[in-house]
XYZ file of C-alpha atoms in Angstrom:
427
model
C 99.698 123.504 102.819
C 98.276 120.345 101.185
C 98.072 118.663 104.603
C 95.384 121.220 105.476
C 93.399 121.055 102.238
C 89.969 119.436 102.245
C 89.238 116.533 99.922
C 87.442 118.771 97.428
C 90.566 120.916 97.047
C 92.844 117.881 96.871
C 90.827 116.561 93.915
C 91.815 119.679 92.002
C 95.190 120.683 93.441
C 97.066 117.597 94.701
C 99.732 115.656 92.826
C 101.109 117.945 90.121
C 103.031 120.989 91.357
C 104.384 122.959 88.372
C 107.506 125.043 88.808
C 108.179 128.362 87.082
C 107.476 128.090 83.373
C 106.118 124.533 83.558
C 102.636 123.519 82.307
C 99.813 124.302 84.730
C 97.993 121.147 83.582
C 99.621 117.782 84.279
C 101.588 116.779 81.134
C 101.519 113.333 79.572
C 105.040 111.927 79.793
C 104.482 109.540 76.893
C 107.973 108.078 76.987
C 109.157 104.598 77.845
C 112.590 105.753 78.992
C 114.520 108.673 80.487
C 118.028 110.043 79.830
C 120.967 110.288 82.268
C 124.397 111.841 81.877
C 126.489 108.886 83.022
C 126.313 105.215 83.868
C 126.752 105.721 87.620
C 123.589 107.820 87.820
C 121.592 105.032 86.202
C 123.226 102.375 88.401
C 122.140 104.153 91.585
C 118.551 104.159 90.355
C 118.616 100.422 89.645
C 120.015 99.759 93.130
C 117.213 101.855 94.715
C 119.857 104.162 96.189
C 118.260 107.203 94.546
C 114.759 108.102 93.428
C 114.165 108.944 89.791
C 112.825 107.823 86.449
C 114.453 105.409 84.069
C 111.710 103.155 82.668
C 107.935 103.704 82.664
C 107.148 100.137 83.718
C 108.441 101.093 87.158
C 107.729 104.803 87.402
C 106.547 107.668 85.235
C 106.066 111.355 86.185
C 102.450 111.470 84.979
C 101.559 108.291 86.856
C 103.354 109.398 89.998
C 101.534 112.738 90.125
C 98.155 110.993 89.881
C 99.176 108.331 92.411
C 100.222 111.090 94.804
C 96.809 112.751 94.416
C 95.039 109.482 95.257
C 97.361 108.886 98.219
C 96.539 112.327 99.612
C 92.812 111.809 99.065
C 92.962 108.555 101.037
C 95.346 109.930 103.669
C 98.098 107.431 102.815
C 101.874 107.699 102.623
C 102.167 106.479 99.029
C 100.341 104.915 96.112
C 100.951 103.062 92.866
C 98.830 103.000 89.715
C 98.127 99.685 87.996
C 96.638 98.722 84.650
C 93.295 97.685 86.225
C 91.504 97.217 89.519
C 92.069 93.470 89.212
C 95.814 94.075 88.962
C 95.642 96.328 92.024
C 93.908 93.678 94.111
C 96.322 90.987 92.945
C 99.410 93.073 93.692
C 98.043 94.245 97.045
C 97.775 90.652 98.282
C 100.689 89.128 96.373
C 103.024 91.794 97.767
C 102.814 90.071 101.165
C 101.853 86.504 100.210
C 103.821 83.689 98.622
C 103.287 79.972 97.935
C 102.158 78.228 101.110
C 100.466 81.321 102.541
C 96.803 81.928 103.321
C 94.520 84.948 103.493
C 90.878 85.713 104.279
C 88.347 87.564 102.105
C 84.671 88.312 102.453
C 82.480 86.243 100.158
C 80.501 89.269 98.942
C 83.343 90.737 96.863
C 83.182 91.310 93.102
C 82.974 88.061 91.126
C 86.194 88.712 89.210
C 88.090 89.228 92.458
C 86.399 86.151 93.955
C 87.677 84.100 91.017
C 91.149 85.696 91.215
C 91.465 84.800 94.894
C 89.710 81.434 94.859
C 91.000 79.973 91.586
C 93.963 81.785 90.033
C 95.908 82.543 93.215
C 95.270 78.999 94.398
C 97.267 77.859 91.369
C 100.149 79.958 92.722
C 99.968 78.089 96.026
C 98.162 80.864 97.931
C 94.917 79.770 99.585
C 91.965 82.036 100.332
C 89.200 81.327 102.838
C 85.967 83.161 102.072
C 83.893 84.222 105.056
C 80.462 85.783 105.480
C 81.034 89.299 106.880
C 77.830 88.919 108.910
C 79.238 85.967 110.903
C 79.968 86.587 114.574
C 83.545 87.321 115.651
C 84.268 83.819 116.944
C 83.297 82.182 113.665
C 85.362 84.660 111.620
C 88.393 84.356 113.896
C 88.252 80.578 113.483
C 89.209 81.171 109.828
C 92.621 82.589 110.810
C 95.626 80.278 110.565
C 99.291 80.595 111.540
C 100.089 81.300 107.846
C 97.304 83.891 107.349
C 98.822 87.089 105.926
C 95.922 89.526 105.419
C 92.173 90.134 105.417
C 90.377 91.607 102.379
C 86.962 93.255 101.998
C 85.105 95.921 99.973
C 83.772 99.116 101.574
C 80.609 98.634 99.520
C 80.375 95.221 97.902
C 79.935 94.736 94.168
C 77.218 93.893 93.134
C 75.304 93.363 96.385
C 76.136 96.854 97.813
C 76.497 95.557 101.371
C 78.427 97.850 103.741
C 81.645 96.462 105.245
C 82.291 96.952 108.975
C 85.844 98.256 108.555
C 86.567 98.945 112.211
C 85.444 95.473 113.276
C 87.548 93.658 110.696
C 90.580 95.878 111.348
C 90.376 94.916 115.007
C 90.277 91.196 114.193
C 93.043 91.417 111.588
C 95.346 93.315 113.943
C 94.601 90.885 116.770
C 96.141 88.197 114.547
C 99.063 90.381 113.422
C 97.986 90.934 109.810
C 96.864 93.987 107.788
C 93.369 94.762 106.549
C 93.081 95.510 102.821
C 89.935 97.361 101.719
C 88.742 97.890 98.151
C 87.268 101.390 98.330
C 86.143 101.628 94.687
C 82.425 102.311 95.183
C 82.674 104.718 98.122
C 85.798 106.547 96.883
C 87.785 108.637 99.381
C 85.158 111.364 98.979
C 82.622 109.317 100.954
C 84.866 107.040 103.043
C 88.519 106.916 104.040
C 89.111 103.390 105.378
C 92.449 104.335 106.989
C 90.526 106.457 109.485
C 88.750 103.278 110.646
C 91.843 101.100 110.990
C 92.381 99.707 107.470
C 96.035 99.424 106.425
C 95.958 99.208 102.616
C 93.331 100.483 100.170
C 92.763 99.450 96.554
C 90.719 101.001 93.772
C 89.440 100.193 90.368
C 90.065 103.710 89.085
C 88.054 102.642 86.027
C 84.903 103.439 88.014
C 84.008 106.700 89.774
C 87.556 108.057 89.856
C 87.739 108.099 86.053
C 84.002 108.704 85.862
C 83.703 108.672 82.080
C 84.271 104.999 81.219
C 87.226 106.068 79.092
C 90.240 104.461 80.793
C 90.773 101.183 82.636
C 93.040 101.428 85.667
C 93.668 100.626 89.312
C 95.511 101.920 92.357
C 97.009 100.682 95.617
C 97.433 103.034 98.580
C 99.361 102.276 101.784
C 98.522 103.970 105.077
C 102.069 103.444 106.358
C 100.555 102.428 109.703
C 101.091 98.666 109.775
C 104.235 97.648 111.675
C 105.710 94.947 109.447
C 108.790 94.473 111.623
C 106.607 93.714 114.654
C 105.476 90.611 112.737
C 108.677 90.031 110.777
C 108.282 86.239 110.732
C 105.003 86.625 108.821
C 106.365 89.012 106.189
C 109.821 87.871 105.069
C 109.438 89.639 101.720
C 109.448 92.985 103.508
C 111.582 92.203 106.554
C 114.297 89.923 105.157
C 116.961 90.660 102.510
C 115.829 90.805 98.879
C 118.597 89.093 96.913
C 117.354 90.680 93.689
C 118.497 94.026 95.176
C 121.794 92.912 96.724
C 120.278 91.963 100.069
C 118.286 95.169 100.620
C 115.683 94.960 103.432
C 112.642 97.082 102.544
C 111.526 97.959 106.069
C 115.049 99.020 107.041
C 115.729 101.005 103.869
C 112.352 102.649 103.310
C 110.452 102.692 106.628
C 106.799 103.577 106.103
C 107.282 103.356 102.331
C 108.477 99.720 102.519
C 105.260 98.154 101.226
C 104.826 100.560 98.290
C 108.510 100.423 97.345
C 108.453 96.632 97.222
C 105.249 96.646 95.156
C 106.851 98.989 92.630
C 110.450 97.802 92.584
C 109.702 94.079 92.702
C 106.175 93.250 91.524
C 105.831 95.921 88.857
C 109.398 95.243 87.737
C 108.684 91.532 87.255
C 105.002 91.396 86.319
C 104.285 94.678 84.536
C 100.625 95.794 84.620
C 101.522 99.461 84.701
C 98.873 102.045 83.868
C 99.717 103.940 80.690
C 100.582 107.650 81.088
C 97.706 108.516 78.745
C 95.237 106.651 80.967
C 96.715 108.304 84.060
C 96.194 111.704 82.412
C 92.537 110.863 81.716
C 92.155 109.567 85.270
C 93.434 112.876 86.619
C 90.808 114.765 84.631
C 88.177 112.575 86.260
C 89.597 113.062 89.742
C 89.292 116.834 89.389
C 85.488 116.552 89.450
C 85.135 113.455 91.657
C 83.832 115.434 94.634
C 81.123 117.041 92.502
C 80.030 113.878 90.738
C 79.784 111.737 93.880
C 77.266 114.170 95.396
C 75.096 113.907 92.292
C 75.412 110.122 92.075
C 74.334 109.753 95.708
C 71.490 112.275 95.506
C 70.104 110.605 92.377
C 70.497 107.090 93.777
C 68.674 108.061 96.950
C 65.682 109.281 94.905
C 65.709 106.175 92.715
C 66.005 103.863 95.732
C 63.034 105.550 97.416
C 60.998 105.147 94.222
C 61.874 101.454 93.905
C 61.133 100.797 97.571
C 57.566 102.042 97.080
C 56.858 100.152 93.826
C 54.885 96.957 94.411
C 56.568 95.260 91.434
C 59.898 95.346 93.276
C 60.470 92.307 95.493
C 63.417 93.691 97.448
C 66.030 96.465 97.388
C 69.435 96.953 98.985
C 70.700 100.517 99.396
C 72.125 101.728 102.689
C 70.613 105.193 102.292
C 67.162 103.756 103.040
C 66.227 103.833 106.732
C 64.637 100.398 106.371
C 67.892 98.916 105.077
C 69.897 96.325 106.989
C 73.080 98.368 106.487
C 71.616 101.776 107.321
C 73.451 101.912 110.671
C 76.819 101.008 109.149
C 76.140 103.436 106.332
C 75.572 106.271 108.789
C 78.806 105.339 110.578
C 81.143 104.979 107.604
C 79.283 106.851 104.848
C 77.356 109.707 106.500
C 77.576 111.941 103.410
C 76.351 109.244 101.013
C 77.540 105.863 99.815
C 77.550 105.548 96.015
C 75.234 105.470 93.038
C 74.863 101.687 92.850
C 71.618 99.987 93.897
C 70.837 96.265 94.057
C 67.235 95.120 93.722
C 65.055 92.291 92.484
C 61.693 92.166 90.758
C 58.764 89.950 91.599
C 58.536 86.992 89.220
C 61.163 84.934 87.422
C 64.490 85.801 85.828
C 62.559 86.438 82.608
C 60.893 89.482 84.185
C 64.293 90.918 85.078
C 65.545 90.394 81.530
C 62.412 91.953 80.002
C 62.702 94.944 82.331
C 66.308 95.610 81.295
C 65.553 95.102 77.622
C 62.728 97.665 77.876
C 64.912 100.468 79.200
C 65.545 103.309 76.753
C 67.965 105.873 78.207
C 69.528 103.410 80.644
C 71.899 101.014 78.881
C 72.828 97.396 79.565
C 76.616 97.414 79.908
C 79.314 95.493 81.749
C 80.502 98.693 83.356
C 79.398 100.312 86.600
C 79.975 103.601 88.398
C 80.414 106.118 85.610
C 78.501 109.253 84.635
C 75.822 107.371 82.675
C 73.070 105.311 84.299
C 73.473 101.659 83.390
C 72.147 98.267 84.417
C 73.357 94.677 84.603
C 72.112 91.241 85.622
C 75.190 89.809 87.427
C 74.112 86.156 87.416
C 73.845 86.292 83.626
C 76.786 88.601 82.951
C 79.694 89.575 85.247
C 79.316 86.600 87.610
C 78.311 83.927 85.126
C 81.630 82.120 85.712
C 80.469 81.325 89.262
C 78.487 78.180 90.029
C 75.030 78.385 91.590
C 76.595 77.482 94.934
C 79.226 80.217 94.572
C 76.543 82.734 93.586
C 74.604 81.899 96.742
C 77.802 82.060 98.798
C 78.504 85.518 97.403
C 74.964 86.637 98.201
C 74.013 87.085 94.546
C 70.415 86.105 93.980
C 69.321 84.951 90.509
C 67.017 87.980 90.298
C 69.596 90.585 91.442
C 69.713 93.617 89.176
C 72.629 96.017 89.616
C 71.558 99.539 88.762
C 74.330 102.114 88.535
C 72.682 105.512 88.838
C 74.441 108.220 86.850
C 74.488 112.009 87.034
C 71.609 112.719 84.630
C 68.413 114.327 85.914
C 66.907 112.018 88.551
C 63.375 112.405 87.157
C 64.511 111.211 83.733
C 66.133 108.148 85.300
C 62.988 107.329 87.277
C 60.743 107.863 84.245
C 62.804 105.366 82.231
C 62.639 102.799 85.046
C 58.892 103.313 85.407
C 58.136 102.823 81.714
C 60.220 99.650 81.669
C 58.407 98.309 84.726
C 55.106 99.061 83.022
C 56.080 96.693 80.188
C 56.513 93.574 82.329
């Protein structure tokens, strides 16, 4: 039945299936450990010979129900919750990369992810080449190496809100025998399902629209099950060769389409932790139940705000793919025909001081580090979230000194516009 349900119904119904006499609402399994009747039962779980629960760092019923809901929303074969979106992106890449390997990422990705890939993972011996997604195919393909293991991009970039050409990058990645990983945080599976355009693995910061209330930090990884790891076995020994930590088990042979997710859970989560707490997973599920409703409101409001900003002569530039004048309008219509997200990037005429004064003059709209929740908020990335990047790195990531990231919430659109207008009037 669930295979036939639309995304709106999956938001409400998928994941938790109560049996007779069980709670209708997903329970919080707030327990670190689970009981078994004898030692042999536990041993089979540790050897991955049976599926079950024994320690929440690896699996928990609350987490698994929510992960299953997200997997169904994305159209994947399996998913895993993590403690944050950063953890999800790290695990997604590290699950197939090791010291001496290389991968490619677009240079427009979120600053924290840029730093994770370019600095922290480099310390682990994994090198990342950042490319401009607007380069032509030949220039991008020149970035591939024999030891390249994946390509990474964001459906809608944070904070620049550029639209990623998923189908194009999937084609190039597959030509070189590697998977495409797409961070689908801003679009959510309500507005885009990257697997339908050739992506292989999807990540989320569930902290954003999926949670929707800014109440719980979390992340998720979803696998399409479509990438043939064994066809490129020499590139992916972690999946296609024996894992000595599990008595020589080979993930692709033992788990088929679930090989990637099983390895991520049984190996990375086992060794590194970063599990999402059951309480946070419970809160995430409450957010998911209204995701389809909220995304419509976010997009409708953002469209009105973007049209207002485009017409105001105090605005120097604006980037929002819902505008027909926008560079990414065509890609937006292809991948995001029902709306993109509530995030808008724009700049004001004048210096950085004008941007700061504008934000400080807002009344209802708050200056916060967060983005993509129910409340309208604003941020100056060069001064805040991306301040760890050098001027050269900011330019490389397409972040102008005057870029303001406006995350349009689900309040009344007229109230949002009135607050923006009064703040503009003060500069």
